[in-house]
mmCIF file of C-alpha atoms and ligand atoms in Angstrom:
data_model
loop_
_atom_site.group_PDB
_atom_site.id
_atom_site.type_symbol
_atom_site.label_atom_id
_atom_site.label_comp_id
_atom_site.label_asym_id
_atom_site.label_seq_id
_atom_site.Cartn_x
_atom_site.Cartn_y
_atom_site.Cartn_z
ATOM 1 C CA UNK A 94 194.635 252.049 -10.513
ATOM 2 C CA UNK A 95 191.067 252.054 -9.526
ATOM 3 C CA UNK A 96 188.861 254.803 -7.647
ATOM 4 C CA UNK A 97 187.622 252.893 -4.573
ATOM 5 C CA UNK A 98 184.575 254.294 -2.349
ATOM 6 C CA UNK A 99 184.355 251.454 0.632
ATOM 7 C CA UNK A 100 181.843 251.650 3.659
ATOM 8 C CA UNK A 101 181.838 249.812 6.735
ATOM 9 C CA UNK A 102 185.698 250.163 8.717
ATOM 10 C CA UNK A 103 185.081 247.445 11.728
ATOM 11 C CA UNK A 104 187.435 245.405 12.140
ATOM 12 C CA UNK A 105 187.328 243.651 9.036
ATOM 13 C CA UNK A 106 187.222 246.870 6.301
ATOM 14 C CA UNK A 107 189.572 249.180 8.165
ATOM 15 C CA UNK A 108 192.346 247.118 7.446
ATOM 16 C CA UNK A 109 191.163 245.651 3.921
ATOM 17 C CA UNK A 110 190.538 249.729 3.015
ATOM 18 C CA UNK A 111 194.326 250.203 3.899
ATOM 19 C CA UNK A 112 195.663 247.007 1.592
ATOM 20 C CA UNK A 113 193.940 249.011 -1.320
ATOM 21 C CA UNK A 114 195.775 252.421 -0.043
ATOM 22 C CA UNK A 115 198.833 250.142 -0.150
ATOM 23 C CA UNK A 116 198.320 248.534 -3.781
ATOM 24 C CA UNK A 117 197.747 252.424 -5.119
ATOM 25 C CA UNK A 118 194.119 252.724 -5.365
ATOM 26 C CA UNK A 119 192.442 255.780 -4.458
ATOM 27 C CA UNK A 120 189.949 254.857 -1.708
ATOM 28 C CA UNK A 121 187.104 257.352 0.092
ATOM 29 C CA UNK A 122 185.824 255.563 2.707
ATOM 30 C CA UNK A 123 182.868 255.999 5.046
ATOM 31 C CA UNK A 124 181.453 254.481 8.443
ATOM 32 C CA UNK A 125 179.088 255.768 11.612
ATOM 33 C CA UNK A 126 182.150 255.726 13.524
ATOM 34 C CA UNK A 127 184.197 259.013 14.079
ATOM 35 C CA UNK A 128 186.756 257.003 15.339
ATOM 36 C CA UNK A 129 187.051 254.360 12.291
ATOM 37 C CA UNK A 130 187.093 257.499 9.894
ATOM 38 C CA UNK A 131 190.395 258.650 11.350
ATOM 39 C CA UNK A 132 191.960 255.593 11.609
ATOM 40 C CA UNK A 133 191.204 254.860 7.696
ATOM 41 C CA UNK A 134 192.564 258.687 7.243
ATOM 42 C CA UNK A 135 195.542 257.931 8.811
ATOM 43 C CA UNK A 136 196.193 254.698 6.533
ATOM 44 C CA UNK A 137 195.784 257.088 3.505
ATOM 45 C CA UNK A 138 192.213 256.802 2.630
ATOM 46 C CA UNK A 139 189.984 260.334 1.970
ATOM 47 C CA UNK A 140 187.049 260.658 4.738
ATOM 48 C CA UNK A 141 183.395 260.894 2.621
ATOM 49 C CA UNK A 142 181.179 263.701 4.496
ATOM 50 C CA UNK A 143 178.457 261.284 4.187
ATOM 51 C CA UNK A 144 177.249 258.104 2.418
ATOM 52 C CA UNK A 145 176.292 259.080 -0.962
ATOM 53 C CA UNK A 146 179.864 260.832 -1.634
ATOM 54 C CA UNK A 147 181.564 257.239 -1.530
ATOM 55 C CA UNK A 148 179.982 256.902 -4.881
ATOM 56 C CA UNK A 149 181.282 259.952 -7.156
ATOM 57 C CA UNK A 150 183.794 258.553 -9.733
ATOM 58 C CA UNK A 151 183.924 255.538 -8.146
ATOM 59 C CA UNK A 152 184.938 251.984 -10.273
ATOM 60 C CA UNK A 153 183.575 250.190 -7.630
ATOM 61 C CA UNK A 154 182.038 250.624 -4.333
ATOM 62 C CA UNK A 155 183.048 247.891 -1.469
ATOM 63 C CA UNK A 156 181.196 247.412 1.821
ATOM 64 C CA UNK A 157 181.488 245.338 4.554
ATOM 65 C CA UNK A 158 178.756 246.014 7.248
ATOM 66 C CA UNK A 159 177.400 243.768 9.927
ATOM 67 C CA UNK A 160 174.146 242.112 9.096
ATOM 68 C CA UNK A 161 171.488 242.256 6.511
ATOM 69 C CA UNK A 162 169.642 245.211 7.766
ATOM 70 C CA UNK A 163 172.677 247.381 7.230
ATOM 71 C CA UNK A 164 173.547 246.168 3.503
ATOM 72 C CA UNK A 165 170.135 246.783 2.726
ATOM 73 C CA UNK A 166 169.346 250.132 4.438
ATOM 74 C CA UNK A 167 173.221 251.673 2.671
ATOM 75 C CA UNK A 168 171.990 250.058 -0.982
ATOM 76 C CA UNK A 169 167.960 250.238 -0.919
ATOM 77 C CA UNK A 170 166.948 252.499 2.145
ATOM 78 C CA UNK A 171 165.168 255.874 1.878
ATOM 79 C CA UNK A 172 168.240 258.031 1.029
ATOM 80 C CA UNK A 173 169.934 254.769 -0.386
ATOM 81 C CA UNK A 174 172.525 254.729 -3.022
ATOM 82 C CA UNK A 175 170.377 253.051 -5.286
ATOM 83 C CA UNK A 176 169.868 255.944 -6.661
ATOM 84 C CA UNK A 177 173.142 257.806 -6.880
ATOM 85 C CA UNK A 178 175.197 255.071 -7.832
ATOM 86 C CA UNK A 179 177.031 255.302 -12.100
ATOM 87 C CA UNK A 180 176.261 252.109 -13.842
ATOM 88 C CA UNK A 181 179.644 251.633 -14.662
ATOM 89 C CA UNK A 182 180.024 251.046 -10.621
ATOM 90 C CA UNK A 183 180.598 247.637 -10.131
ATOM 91 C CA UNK A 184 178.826 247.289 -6.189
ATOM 92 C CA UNK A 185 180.683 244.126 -4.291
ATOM 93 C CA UNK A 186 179.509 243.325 -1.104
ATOM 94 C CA UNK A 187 181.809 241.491 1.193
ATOM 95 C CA UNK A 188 179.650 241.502 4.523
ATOM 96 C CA UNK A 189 178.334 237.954 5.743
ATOM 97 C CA UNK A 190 174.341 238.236 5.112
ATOM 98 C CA UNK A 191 171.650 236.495 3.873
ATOM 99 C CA UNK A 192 171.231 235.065 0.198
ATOM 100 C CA UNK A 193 168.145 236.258 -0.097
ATOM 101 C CA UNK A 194 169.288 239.647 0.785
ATOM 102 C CA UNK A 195 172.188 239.430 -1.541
ATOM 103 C CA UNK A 196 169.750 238.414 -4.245
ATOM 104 C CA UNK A 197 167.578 240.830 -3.461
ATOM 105 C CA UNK A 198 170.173 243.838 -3.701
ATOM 106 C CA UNK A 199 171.388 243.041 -6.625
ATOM 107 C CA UNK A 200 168.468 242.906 -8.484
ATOM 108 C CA UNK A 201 167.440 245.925 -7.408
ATOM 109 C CA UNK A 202 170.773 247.550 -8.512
ATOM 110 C CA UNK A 203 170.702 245.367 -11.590
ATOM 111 C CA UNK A 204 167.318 247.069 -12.653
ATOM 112 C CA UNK A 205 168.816 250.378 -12.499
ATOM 113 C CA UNK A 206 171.562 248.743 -14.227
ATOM 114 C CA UNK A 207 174.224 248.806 -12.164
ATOM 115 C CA UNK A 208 176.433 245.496 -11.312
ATOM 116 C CA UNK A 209 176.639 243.411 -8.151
ATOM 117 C CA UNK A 210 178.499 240.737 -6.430
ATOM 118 C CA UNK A 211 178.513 239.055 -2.906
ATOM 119 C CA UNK A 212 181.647 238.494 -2.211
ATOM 120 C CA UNK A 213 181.843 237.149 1.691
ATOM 121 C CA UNK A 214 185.162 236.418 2.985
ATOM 122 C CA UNK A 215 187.199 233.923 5.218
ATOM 123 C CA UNK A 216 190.528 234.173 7.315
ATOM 124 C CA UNK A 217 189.577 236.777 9.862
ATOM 125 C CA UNK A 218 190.945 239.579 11.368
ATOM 126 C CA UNK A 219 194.527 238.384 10.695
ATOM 127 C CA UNK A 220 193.657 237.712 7.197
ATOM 128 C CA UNK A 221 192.363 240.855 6.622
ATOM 129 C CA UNK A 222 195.771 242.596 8.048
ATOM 130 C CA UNK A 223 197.926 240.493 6.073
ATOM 131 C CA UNK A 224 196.247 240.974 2.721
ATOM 132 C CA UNK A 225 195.215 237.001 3.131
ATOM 133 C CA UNK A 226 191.667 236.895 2.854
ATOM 134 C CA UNK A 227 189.947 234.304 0.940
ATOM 135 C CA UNK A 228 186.951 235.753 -1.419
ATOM 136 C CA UNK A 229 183.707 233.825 -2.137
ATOM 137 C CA UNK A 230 181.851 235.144 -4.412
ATOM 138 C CA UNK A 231 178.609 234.888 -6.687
ATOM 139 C CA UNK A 232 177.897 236.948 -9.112
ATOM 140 C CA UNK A 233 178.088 236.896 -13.089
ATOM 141 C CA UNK A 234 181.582 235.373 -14.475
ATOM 142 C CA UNK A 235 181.915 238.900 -16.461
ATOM 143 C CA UNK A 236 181.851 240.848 -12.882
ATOM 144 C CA UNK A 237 183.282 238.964 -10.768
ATOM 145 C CA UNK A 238 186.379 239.007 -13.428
ATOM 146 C CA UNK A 239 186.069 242.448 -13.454
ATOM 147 C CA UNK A 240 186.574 242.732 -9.516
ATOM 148 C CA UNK A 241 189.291 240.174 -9.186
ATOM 149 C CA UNK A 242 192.275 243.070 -9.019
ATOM 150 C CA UNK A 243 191.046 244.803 -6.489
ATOM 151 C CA UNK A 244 190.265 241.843 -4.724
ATOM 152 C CA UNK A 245 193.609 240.563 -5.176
ATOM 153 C CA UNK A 246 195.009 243.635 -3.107
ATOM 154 C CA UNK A 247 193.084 242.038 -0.011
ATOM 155 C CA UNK A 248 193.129 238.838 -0.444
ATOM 156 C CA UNK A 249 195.020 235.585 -2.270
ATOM 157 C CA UNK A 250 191.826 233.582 -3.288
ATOM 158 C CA UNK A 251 189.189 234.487 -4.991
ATOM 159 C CA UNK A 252 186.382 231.841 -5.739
ATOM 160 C CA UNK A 253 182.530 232.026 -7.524
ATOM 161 C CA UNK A 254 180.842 230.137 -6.476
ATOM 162 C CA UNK A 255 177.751 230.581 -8.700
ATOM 163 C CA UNK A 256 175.559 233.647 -9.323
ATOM 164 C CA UNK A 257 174.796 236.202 -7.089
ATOM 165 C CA UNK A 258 173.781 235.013 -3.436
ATOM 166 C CA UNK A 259 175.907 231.840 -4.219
ATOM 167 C CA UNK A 260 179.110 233.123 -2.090
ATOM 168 C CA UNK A 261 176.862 233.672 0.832
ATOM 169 C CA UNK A 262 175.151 230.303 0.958
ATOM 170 C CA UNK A 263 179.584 228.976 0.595
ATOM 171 C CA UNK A 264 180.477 231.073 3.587
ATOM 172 C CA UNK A 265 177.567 229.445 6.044
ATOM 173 C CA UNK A 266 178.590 226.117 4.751
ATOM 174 C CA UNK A 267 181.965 226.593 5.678
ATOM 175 C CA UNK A 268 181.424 228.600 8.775
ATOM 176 C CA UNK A 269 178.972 225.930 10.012
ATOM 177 C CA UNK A 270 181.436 223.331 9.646
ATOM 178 C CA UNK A 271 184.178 225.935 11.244
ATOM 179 C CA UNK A 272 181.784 225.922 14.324
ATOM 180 C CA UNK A 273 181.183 222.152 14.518
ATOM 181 C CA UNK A 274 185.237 221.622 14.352
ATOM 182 C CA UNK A 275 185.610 224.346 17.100
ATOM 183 C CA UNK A 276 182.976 222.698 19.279
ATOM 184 C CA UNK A 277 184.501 219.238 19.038
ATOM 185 C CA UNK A 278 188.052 220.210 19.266
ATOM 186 C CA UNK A 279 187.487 222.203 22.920
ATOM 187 C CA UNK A 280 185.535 219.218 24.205
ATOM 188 C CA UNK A 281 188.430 216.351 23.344
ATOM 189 C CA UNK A 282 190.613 218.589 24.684
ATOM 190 C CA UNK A 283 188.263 219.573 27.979
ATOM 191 C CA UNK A 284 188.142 215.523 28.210
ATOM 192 C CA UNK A 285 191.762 215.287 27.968
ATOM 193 C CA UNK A 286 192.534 217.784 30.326
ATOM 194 C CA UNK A 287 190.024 216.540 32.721
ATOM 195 C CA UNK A 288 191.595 212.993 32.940
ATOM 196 C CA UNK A 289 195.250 214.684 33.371
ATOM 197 C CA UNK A 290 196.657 214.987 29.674
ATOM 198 C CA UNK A 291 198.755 218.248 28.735
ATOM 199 C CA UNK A 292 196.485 219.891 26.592
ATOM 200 C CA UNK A 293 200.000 220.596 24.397
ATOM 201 C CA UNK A 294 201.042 217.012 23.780
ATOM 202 C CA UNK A 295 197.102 216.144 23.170
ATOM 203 C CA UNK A 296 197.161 218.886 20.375
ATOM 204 C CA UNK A 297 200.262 217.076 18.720
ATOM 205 C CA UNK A 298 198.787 213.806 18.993
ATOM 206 C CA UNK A 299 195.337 214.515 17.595
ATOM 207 C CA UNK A 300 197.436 217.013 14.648
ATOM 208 C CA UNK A 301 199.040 213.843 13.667
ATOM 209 C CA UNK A 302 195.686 211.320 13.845
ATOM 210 C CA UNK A 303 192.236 211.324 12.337
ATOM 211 C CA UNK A 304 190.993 214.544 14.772
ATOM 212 C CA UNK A 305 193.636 216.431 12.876
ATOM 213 C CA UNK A 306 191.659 220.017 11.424
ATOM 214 C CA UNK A 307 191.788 223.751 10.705
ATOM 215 C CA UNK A 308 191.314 224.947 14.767
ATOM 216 C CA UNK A 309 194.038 222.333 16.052
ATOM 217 C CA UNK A 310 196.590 223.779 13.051
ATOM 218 C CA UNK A 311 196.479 227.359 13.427
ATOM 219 C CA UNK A 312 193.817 228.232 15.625
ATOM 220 C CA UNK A 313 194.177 225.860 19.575
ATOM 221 C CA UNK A 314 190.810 226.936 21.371
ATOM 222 C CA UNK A 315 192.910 225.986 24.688
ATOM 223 C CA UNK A 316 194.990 229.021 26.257
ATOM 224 C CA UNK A 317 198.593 229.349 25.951
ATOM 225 C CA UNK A 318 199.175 225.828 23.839
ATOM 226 C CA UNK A 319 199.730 228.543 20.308
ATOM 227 C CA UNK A 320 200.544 232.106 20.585
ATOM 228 C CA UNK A 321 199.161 234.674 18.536
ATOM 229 C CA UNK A 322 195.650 233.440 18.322
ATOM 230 C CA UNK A 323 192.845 234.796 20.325
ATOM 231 C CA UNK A 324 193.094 231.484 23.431
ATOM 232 C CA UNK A 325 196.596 233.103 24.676
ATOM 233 C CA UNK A 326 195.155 236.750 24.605
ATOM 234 C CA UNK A 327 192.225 236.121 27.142
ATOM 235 C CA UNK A 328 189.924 235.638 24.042
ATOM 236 C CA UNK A 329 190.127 239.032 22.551
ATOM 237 C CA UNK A 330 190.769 240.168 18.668
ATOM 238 C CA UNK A 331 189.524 237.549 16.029
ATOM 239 C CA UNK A 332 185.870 236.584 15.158
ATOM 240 C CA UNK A 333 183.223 237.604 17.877
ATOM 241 C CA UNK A 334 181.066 235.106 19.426
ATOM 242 C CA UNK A 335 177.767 236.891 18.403
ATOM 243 C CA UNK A 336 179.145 236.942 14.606
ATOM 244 C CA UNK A 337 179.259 233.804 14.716
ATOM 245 C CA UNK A 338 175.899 232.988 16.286
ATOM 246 C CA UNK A 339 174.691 235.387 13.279
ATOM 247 C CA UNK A 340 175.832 232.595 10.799
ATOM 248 C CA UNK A 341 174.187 229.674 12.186
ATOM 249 C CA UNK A 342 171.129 231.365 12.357
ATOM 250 C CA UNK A 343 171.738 232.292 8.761
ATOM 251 C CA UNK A 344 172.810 228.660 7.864
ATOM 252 C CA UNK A 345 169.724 227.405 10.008
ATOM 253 C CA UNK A 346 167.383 229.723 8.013
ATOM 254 C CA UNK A 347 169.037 228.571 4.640
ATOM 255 C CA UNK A 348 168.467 224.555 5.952
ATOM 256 C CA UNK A 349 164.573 225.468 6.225
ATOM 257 C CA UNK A 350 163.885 226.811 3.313
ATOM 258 C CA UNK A 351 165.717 224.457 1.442
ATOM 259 C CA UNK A 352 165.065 220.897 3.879
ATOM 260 C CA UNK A 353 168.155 220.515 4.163
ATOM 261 C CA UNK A 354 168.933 218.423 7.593
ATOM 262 C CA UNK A 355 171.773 219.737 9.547
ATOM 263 C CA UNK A 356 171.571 218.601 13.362
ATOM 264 C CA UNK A 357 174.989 219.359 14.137
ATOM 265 C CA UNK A 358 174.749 223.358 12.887
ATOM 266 C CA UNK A 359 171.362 223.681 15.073
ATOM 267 C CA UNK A 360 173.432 222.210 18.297
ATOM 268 C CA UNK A 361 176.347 224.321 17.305
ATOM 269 C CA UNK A 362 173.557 227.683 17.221
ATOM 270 C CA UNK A 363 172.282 226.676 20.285
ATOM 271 C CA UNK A 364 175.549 226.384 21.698
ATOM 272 C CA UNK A 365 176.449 229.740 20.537
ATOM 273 C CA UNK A 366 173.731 231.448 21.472
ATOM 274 C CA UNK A 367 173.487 230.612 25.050
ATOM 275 C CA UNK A 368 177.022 231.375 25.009
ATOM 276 C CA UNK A 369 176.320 234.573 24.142
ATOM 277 C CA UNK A 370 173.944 235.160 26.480
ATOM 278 C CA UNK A 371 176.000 234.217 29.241
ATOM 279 C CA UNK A 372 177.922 237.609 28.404
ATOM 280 C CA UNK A 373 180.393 236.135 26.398
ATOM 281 C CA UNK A 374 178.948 237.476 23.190
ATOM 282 C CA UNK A 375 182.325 240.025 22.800
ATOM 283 C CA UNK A 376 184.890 237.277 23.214
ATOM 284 C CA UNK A 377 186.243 235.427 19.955
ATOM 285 C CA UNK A 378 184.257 232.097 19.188
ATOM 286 C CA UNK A 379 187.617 229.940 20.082
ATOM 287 C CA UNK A 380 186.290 230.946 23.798
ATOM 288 C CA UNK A 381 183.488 228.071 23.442
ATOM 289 C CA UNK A 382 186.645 225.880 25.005
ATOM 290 C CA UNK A 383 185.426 227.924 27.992
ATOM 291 C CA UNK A 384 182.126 226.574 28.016
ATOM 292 C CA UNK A 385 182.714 223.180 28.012
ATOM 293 C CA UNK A 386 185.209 223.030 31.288
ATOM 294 C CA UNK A 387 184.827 220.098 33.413
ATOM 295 C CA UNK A 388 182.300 219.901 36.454
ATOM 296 C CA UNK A 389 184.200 219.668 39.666
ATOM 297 C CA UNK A 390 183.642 216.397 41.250
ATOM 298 C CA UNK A 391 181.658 216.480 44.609
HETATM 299 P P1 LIG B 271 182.533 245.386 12.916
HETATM 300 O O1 LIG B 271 181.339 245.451 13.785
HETATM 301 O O2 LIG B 271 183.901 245.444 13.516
HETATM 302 O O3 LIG B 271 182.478 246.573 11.803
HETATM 303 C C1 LIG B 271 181.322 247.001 11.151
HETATM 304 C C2 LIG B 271 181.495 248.480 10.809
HETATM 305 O O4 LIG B 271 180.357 248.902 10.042
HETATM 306 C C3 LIG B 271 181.563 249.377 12.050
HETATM 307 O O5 LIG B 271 182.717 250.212 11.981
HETATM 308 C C4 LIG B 271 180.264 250.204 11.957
HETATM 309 O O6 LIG B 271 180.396 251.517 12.486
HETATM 310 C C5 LIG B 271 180.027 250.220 10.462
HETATM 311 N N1 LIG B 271 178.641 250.523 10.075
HETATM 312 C C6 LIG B 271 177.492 249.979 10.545
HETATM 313 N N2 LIG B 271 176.436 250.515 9.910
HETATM 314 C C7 LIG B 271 176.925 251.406 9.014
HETATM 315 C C8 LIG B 271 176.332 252.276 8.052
HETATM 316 N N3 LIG B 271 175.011 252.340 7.898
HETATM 317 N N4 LIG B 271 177.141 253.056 7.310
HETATM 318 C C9 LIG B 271 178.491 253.010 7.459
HETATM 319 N N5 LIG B 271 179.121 252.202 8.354
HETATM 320 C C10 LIG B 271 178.338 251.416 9.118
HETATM 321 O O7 LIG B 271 182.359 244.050 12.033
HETATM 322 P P2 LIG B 271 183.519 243.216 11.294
HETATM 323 O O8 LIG B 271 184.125 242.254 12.257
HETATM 324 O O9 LIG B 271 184.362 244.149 10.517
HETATM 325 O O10 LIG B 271 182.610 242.331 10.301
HETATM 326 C C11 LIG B 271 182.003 242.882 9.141
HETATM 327 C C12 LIG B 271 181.379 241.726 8.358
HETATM 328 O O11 LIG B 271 182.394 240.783 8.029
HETATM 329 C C13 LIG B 271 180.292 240.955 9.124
HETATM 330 O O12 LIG B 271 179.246 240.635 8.254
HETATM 331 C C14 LIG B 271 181.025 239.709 9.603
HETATM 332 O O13 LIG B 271 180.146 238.595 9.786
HETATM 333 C C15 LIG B 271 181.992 239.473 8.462
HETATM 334 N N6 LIG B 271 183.217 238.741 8.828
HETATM 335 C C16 LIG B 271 183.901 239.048 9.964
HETATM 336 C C17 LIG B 271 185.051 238.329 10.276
HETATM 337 C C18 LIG B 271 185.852 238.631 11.543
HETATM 338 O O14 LIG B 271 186.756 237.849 11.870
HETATM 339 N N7 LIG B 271 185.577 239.724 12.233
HETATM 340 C C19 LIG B 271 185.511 237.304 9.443
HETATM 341 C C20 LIG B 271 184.811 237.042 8.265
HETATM 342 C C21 LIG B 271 183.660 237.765 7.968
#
């Protein structure tokens, strides 16, 4: 069994830190959050006093932060653990950031000699609970072989996708799509709706035709047509609005450096971000159904 120093227990790592409790590994954990610390106690995990402790003895060390400025102020800031992390650490990073960022961690880490992967993930919340979660990863072969059992206590796929920054630039392709397919499954269901179909039997219909996808099989945007997913609880739990809205902008980035043309992931940002600033930026993304409800007629 592997020694296990993870940082970062949102929603996300709190529960993937107690799957790794669960499949016997010793795990110190650390976050900002009081509150997040005893939770991960109470699953079994030892509480680091700060940052740098994660590191001591550790096999690998596993975060999963917010955004780029946090991935790079734990790994390369001022009191970073550049400098305190064993080369025989492998460091896998599992927060959604840039790949530029990515890059630019690891070879930073990779000069000191020390190993890296990005390893981003998909299926959520849930996933993360249930020990689900798919892994994308870049990285060298060699490493990311080397992190696939403690991945495997998380998660049931684990992809590379190419070297390292190559499982962040996966994850905004597929979450750009995942926007695009939430998007246009609320508004043919608004439509519906708005011309007097039951949302329910539209869902069946569309599950068996050509509209058929990922958010009308496990994941309705319309409340109370599926329970257990975020539309029947008033839009709470699952993946936030503004997390979202972080990926496009990171997939929108990505398209200009690269020229890549993507019209439909720069309406879907738009869409997001307005959203957002409406004061919906807390809700889960599914609650874009909301934002396409039917004008009343005059
Ligand atoms: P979250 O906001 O719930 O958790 C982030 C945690 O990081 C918080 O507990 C915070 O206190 C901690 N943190 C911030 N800065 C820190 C620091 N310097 N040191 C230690 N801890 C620090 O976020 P989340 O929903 O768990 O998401 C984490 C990442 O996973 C994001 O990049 C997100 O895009 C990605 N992701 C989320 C989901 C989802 O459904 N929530 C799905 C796939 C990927």
């Amino acid at each position: 069994m592997a020694t296990v120093g993870f940082i970062g227990l949102g929603n996300m790592g709190g529960p993937m830190a107690a799957n790794l409790v669960k499949a016997g590994h010793q795990v110190t954990v650390f976050d900002l959050s009081e509150a997040a610390l005893a939770q991960a106690q109470e699953a079994g995990c030892a509480v680091a006093s700060d940052v740098g402790e994660v590191t001591k003895g550790a096999d690998f060390v596993i975060s999963m932060l917010p955004a780029d400025h946090h991935v790079e102020g734990v790994y390369l800031g001022s009191d970073g653990l550049q400098t305190q992390l064993a080369k025989q650490t492998l460091v896998i990073d599992c927060s959604t950031i840039s790949a530029e960022t990515a890059r630019k961690v690891g070879a930073e880490l990779a000069e000191r000699g020390i190993s890296f992967i990005d390893a981003p993930v998909s299926g959520g919340v849930g996933g993360a609970k249930a020990g689900t979660l798919t892994f994308i990863c870049g990285g060298r072969e060699s490493a990311v072989d080397a992190a696939r059992d403690v991945l495997n206590a998380m998660g049931k796929n684990v992809f590379r996708a190419g070297d390292v920054g190559a499982g962040q630039v996966a994850k905004i392709c597929n979450n750009m799509l995942l926007s695009v397919l939430m998007a246009g499954t609320s508004e043919a269901l608004q439509l519906g709706i708005a011309h007097g179909l039951d949302a329910k039997v539209l869902s069946e219909i569309m599950l068996q035709s050509s509209g058929r996808n990922w958010t009308l099989e496990v994941y309705n945007p319309c409340p109370d047509v599926m329970e257990g997913v975020p539309s029947s609880n008033d839009y709470q739990g699952g993946f936030l609005v503004d997390l979202m809205a972080k990926d496009l902008g990171l997939a929108q980035q990505a398209a200009l450096r690269s020229g890549a043309a993507t019209p439909m992931g720069s309406l879907t940002l738009n869409l997001y971000r307005s959203w957002s600033q409406l004061g919906h930026g807390r809700e889960d993304f599914s609650s874009i159904f909301k934002y396409v409800t039917p004008q009343t007629k005059k």
